[in-house]
PDB file of C-alpha atoms in Angstrom:
ATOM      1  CA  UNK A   1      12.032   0.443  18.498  1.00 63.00           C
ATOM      2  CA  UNK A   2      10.192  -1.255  21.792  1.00 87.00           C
ATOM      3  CA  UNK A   3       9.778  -5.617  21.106  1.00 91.00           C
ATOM      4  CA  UNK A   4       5.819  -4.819  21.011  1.00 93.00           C
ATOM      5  CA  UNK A   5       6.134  -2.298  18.049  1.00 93.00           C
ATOM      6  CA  UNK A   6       8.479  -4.212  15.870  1.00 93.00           C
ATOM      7  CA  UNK A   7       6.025  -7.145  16.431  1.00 95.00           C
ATOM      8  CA  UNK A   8       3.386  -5.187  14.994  1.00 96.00           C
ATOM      9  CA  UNK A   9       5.910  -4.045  11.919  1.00 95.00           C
ATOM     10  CA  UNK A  10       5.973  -7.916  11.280  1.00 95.00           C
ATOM     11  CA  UNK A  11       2.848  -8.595  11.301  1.00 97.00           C
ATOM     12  CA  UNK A  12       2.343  -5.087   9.241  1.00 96.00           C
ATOM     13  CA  UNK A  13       4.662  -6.019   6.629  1.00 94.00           C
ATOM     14  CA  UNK A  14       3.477  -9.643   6.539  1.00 96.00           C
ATOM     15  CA  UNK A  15      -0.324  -8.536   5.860  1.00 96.00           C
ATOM     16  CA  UNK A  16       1.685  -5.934   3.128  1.00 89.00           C
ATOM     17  CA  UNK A  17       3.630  -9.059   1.446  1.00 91.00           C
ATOM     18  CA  UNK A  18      -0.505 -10.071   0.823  1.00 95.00           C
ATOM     19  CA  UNK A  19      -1.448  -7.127  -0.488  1.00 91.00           C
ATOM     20  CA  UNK A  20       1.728  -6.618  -2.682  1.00 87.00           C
ATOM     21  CA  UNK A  21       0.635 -10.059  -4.741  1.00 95.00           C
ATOM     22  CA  UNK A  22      -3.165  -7.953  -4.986  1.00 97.00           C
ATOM     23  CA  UNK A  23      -1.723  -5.155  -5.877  1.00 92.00           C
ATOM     24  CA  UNK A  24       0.333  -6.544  -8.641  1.00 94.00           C
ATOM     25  CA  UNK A  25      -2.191  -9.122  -9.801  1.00 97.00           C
ATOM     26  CA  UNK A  26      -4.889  -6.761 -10.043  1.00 98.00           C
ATOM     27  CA  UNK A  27      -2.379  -3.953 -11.629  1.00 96.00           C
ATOM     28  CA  UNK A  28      -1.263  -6.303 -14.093  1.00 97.00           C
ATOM     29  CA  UNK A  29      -4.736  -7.721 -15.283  1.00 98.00           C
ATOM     30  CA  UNK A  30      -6.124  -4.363 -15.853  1.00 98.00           C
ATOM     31  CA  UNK A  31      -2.817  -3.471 -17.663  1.00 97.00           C
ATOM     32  CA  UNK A  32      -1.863  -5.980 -19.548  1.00 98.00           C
ATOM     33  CA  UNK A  33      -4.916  -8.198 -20.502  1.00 98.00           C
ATOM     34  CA  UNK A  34      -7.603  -5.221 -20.132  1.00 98.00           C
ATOM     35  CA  UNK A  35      -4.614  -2.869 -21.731  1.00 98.00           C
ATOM     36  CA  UNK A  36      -5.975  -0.172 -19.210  1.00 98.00           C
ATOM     37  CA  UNK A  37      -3.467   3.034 -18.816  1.00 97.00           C
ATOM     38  CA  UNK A  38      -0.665   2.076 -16.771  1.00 94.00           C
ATOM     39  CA  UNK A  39      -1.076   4.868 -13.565  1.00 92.00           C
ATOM     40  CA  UNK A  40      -5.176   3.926 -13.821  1.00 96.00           C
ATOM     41  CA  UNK A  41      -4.214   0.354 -13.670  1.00 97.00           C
ATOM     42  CA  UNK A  42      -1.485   0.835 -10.729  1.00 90.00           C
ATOM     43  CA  UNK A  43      -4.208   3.060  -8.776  1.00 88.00           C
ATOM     44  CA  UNK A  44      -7.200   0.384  -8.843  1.00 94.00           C
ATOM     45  CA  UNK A  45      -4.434  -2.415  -7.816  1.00 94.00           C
ATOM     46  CA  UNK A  46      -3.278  -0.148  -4.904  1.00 84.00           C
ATOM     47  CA  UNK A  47      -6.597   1.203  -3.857  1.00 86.00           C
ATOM     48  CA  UNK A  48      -7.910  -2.674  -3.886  1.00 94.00           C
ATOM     49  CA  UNK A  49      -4.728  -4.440  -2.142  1.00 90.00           C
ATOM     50  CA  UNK A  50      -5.572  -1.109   0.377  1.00 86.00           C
ATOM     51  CA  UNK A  51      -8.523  -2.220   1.202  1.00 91.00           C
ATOM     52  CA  UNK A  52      -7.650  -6.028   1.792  1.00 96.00           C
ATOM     53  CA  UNK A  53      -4.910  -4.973   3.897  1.00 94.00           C
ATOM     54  CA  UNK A  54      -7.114  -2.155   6.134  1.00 96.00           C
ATOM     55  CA  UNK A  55      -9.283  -5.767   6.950  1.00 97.00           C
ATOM     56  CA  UNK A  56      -6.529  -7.822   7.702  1.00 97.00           C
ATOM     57  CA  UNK A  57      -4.724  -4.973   9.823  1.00 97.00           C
ATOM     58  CA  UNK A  58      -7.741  -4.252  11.738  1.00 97.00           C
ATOM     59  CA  UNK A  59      -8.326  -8.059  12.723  1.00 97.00           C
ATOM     60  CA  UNK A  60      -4.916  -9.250  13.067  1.00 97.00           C
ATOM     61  CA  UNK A  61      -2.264  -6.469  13.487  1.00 97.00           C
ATOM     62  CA  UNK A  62      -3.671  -3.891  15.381  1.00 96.00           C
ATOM     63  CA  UNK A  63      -6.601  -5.636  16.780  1.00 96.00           C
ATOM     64  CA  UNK A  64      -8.957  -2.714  16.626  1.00 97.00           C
ATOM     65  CA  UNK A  65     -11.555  -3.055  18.727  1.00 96.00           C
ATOM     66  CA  UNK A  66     -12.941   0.854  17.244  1.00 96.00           C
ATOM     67  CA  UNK A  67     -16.291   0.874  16.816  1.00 97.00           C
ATOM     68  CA  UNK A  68     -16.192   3.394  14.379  1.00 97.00           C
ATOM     69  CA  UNK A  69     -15.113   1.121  11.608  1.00 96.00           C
ATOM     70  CA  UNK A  70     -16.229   3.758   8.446  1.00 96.00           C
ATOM     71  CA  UNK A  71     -13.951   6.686  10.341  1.00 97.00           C
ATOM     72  CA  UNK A  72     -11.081   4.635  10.936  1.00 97.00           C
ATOM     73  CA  UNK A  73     -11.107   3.006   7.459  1.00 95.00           C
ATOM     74  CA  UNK A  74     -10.976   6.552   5.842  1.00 95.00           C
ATOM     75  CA  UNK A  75      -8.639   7.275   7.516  1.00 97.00           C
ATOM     76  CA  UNK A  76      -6.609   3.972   6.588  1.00 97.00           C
ATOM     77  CA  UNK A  77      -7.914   4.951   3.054  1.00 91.00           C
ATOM     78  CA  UNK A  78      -6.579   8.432   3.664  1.00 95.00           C
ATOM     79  CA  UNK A  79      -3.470   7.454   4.485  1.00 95.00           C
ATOM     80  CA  UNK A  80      -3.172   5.246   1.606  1.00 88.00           C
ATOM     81  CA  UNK A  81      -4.382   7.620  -1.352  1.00 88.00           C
ATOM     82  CA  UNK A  82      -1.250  10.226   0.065  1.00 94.00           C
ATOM     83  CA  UNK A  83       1.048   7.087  -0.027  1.00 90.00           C
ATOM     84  CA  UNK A  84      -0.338   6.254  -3.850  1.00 85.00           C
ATOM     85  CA  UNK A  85       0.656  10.063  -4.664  1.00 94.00           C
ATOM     86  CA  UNK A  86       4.054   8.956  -3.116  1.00 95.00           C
ATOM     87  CA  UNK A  87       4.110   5.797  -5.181  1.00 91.00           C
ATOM     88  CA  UNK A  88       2.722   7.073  -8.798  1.00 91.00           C
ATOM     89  CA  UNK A  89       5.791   9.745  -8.245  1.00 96.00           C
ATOM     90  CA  UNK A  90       8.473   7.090  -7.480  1.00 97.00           C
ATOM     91  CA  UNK A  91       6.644   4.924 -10.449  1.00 95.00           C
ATOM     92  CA  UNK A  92       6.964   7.797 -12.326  1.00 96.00           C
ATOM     93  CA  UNK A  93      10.792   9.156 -11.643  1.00 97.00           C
ATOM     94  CA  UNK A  94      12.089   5.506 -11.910  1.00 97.00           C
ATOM     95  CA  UNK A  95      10.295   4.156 -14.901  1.00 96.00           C
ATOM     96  CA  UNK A  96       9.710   7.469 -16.956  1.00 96.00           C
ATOM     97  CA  UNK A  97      12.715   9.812 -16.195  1.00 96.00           C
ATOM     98  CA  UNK A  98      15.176   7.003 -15.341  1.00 97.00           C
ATOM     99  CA  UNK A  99      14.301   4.033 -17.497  1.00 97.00           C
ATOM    100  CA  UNK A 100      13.561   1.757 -15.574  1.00 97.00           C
ATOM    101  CA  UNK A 101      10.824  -1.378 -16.087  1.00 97.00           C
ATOM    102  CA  UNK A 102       7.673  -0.408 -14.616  1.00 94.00           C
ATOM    103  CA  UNK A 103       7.457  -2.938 -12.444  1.00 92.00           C
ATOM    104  CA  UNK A 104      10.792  -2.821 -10.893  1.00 96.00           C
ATOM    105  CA  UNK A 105       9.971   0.891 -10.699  1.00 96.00           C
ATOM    106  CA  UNK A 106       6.765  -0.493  -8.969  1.00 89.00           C
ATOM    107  CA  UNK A 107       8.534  -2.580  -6.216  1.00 91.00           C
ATOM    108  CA  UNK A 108      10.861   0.200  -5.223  1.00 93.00           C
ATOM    109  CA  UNK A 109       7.688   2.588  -5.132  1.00 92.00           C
ATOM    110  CA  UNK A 110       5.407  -0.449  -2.732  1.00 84.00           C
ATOM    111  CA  UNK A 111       9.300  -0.994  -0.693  1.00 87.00           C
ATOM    112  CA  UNK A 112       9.064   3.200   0.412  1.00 90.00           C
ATOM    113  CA  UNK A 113       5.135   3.483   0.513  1.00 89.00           C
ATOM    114  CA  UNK A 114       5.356   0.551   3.124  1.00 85.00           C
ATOM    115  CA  UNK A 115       7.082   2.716   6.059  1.00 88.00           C
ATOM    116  CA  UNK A 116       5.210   5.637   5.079  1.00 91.00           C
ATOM    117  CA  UNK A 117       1.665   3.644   5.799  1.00 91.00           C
ATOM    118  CA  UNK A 118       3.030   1.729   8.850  1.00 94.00           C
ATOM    119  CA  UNK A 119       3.907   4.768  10.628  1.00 94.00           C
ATOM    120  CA  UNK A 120       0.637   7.064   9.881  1.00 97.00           C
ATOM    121  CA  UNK A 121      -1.323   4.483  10.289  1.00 96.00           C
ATOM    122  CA  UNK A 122       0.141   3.435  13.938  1.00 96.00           C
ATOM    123  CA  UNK A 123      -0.225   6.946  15.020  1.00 95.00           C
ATOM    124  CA  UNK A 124      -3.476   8.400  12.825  1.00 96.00           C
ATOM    125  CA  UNK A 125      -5.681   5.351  12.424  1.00 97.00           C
ATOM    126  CA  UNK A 126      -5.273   2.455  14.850  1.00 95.00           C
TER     127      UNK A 126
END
């Protein structure tokens, strides 16, 4: 991987580290103090901590200078709602079938998703 790329991987994952604390905040609010349904609450957290991170990628990562800010955040959004499938599933195999706490479960599921979104979006959407 060229110096320029794993830069942007840094920066990628640092903006991620960000919207892993949204993520979980908001995930855990909804499902422990508003006692929302576990996958519901883990989809609004990911879908929000999405959005913060499409912002702060944009600016600061990839330093988009695409006018076409709606086409390039759906795809971001896109790209995200394919890696939620891929985390709900790990969530699911890990905390249902194997046992696991849900939010351990969680972290493994936000670890894989992260690779997954850095690629597509370096190639799809930036």
């Amino acid at each position: 991987m060229e110096i320029g790329l794993l830069f942007k991987f840094a920066k990628y994952c640092l903006v991620g580290f960000g919207g892993m604390a949204v993520d979980f905040g908001v995930t855990w609010l909804l499902k422990e103090q508003l006692k929302f349904n576990r996958y519901i609450a883990n989809s609004l957290g990911f879908m929000t901590a999405a959005t913060s991170n499409y912002i702060l990628n944009r600016i600061w990562t990839f330093e988009s200078e695409n006018r076409n800010i709606a086409g390039e955040y759906v795809s971001f959004v896109s790209i995200a709602l394919l890696g939620l499938l891929i985390n709900n599933g790990i969530i699911w195999l890990f905390s249902e079938k194997y046992r696991l706490n849900f939010y351990l479960s969680k972290l493994l599921a936000v670890t894989a998703v992260t690779l997954w979104n850095f690629v597509m979006n370096y190639y799809f959407t930036f």
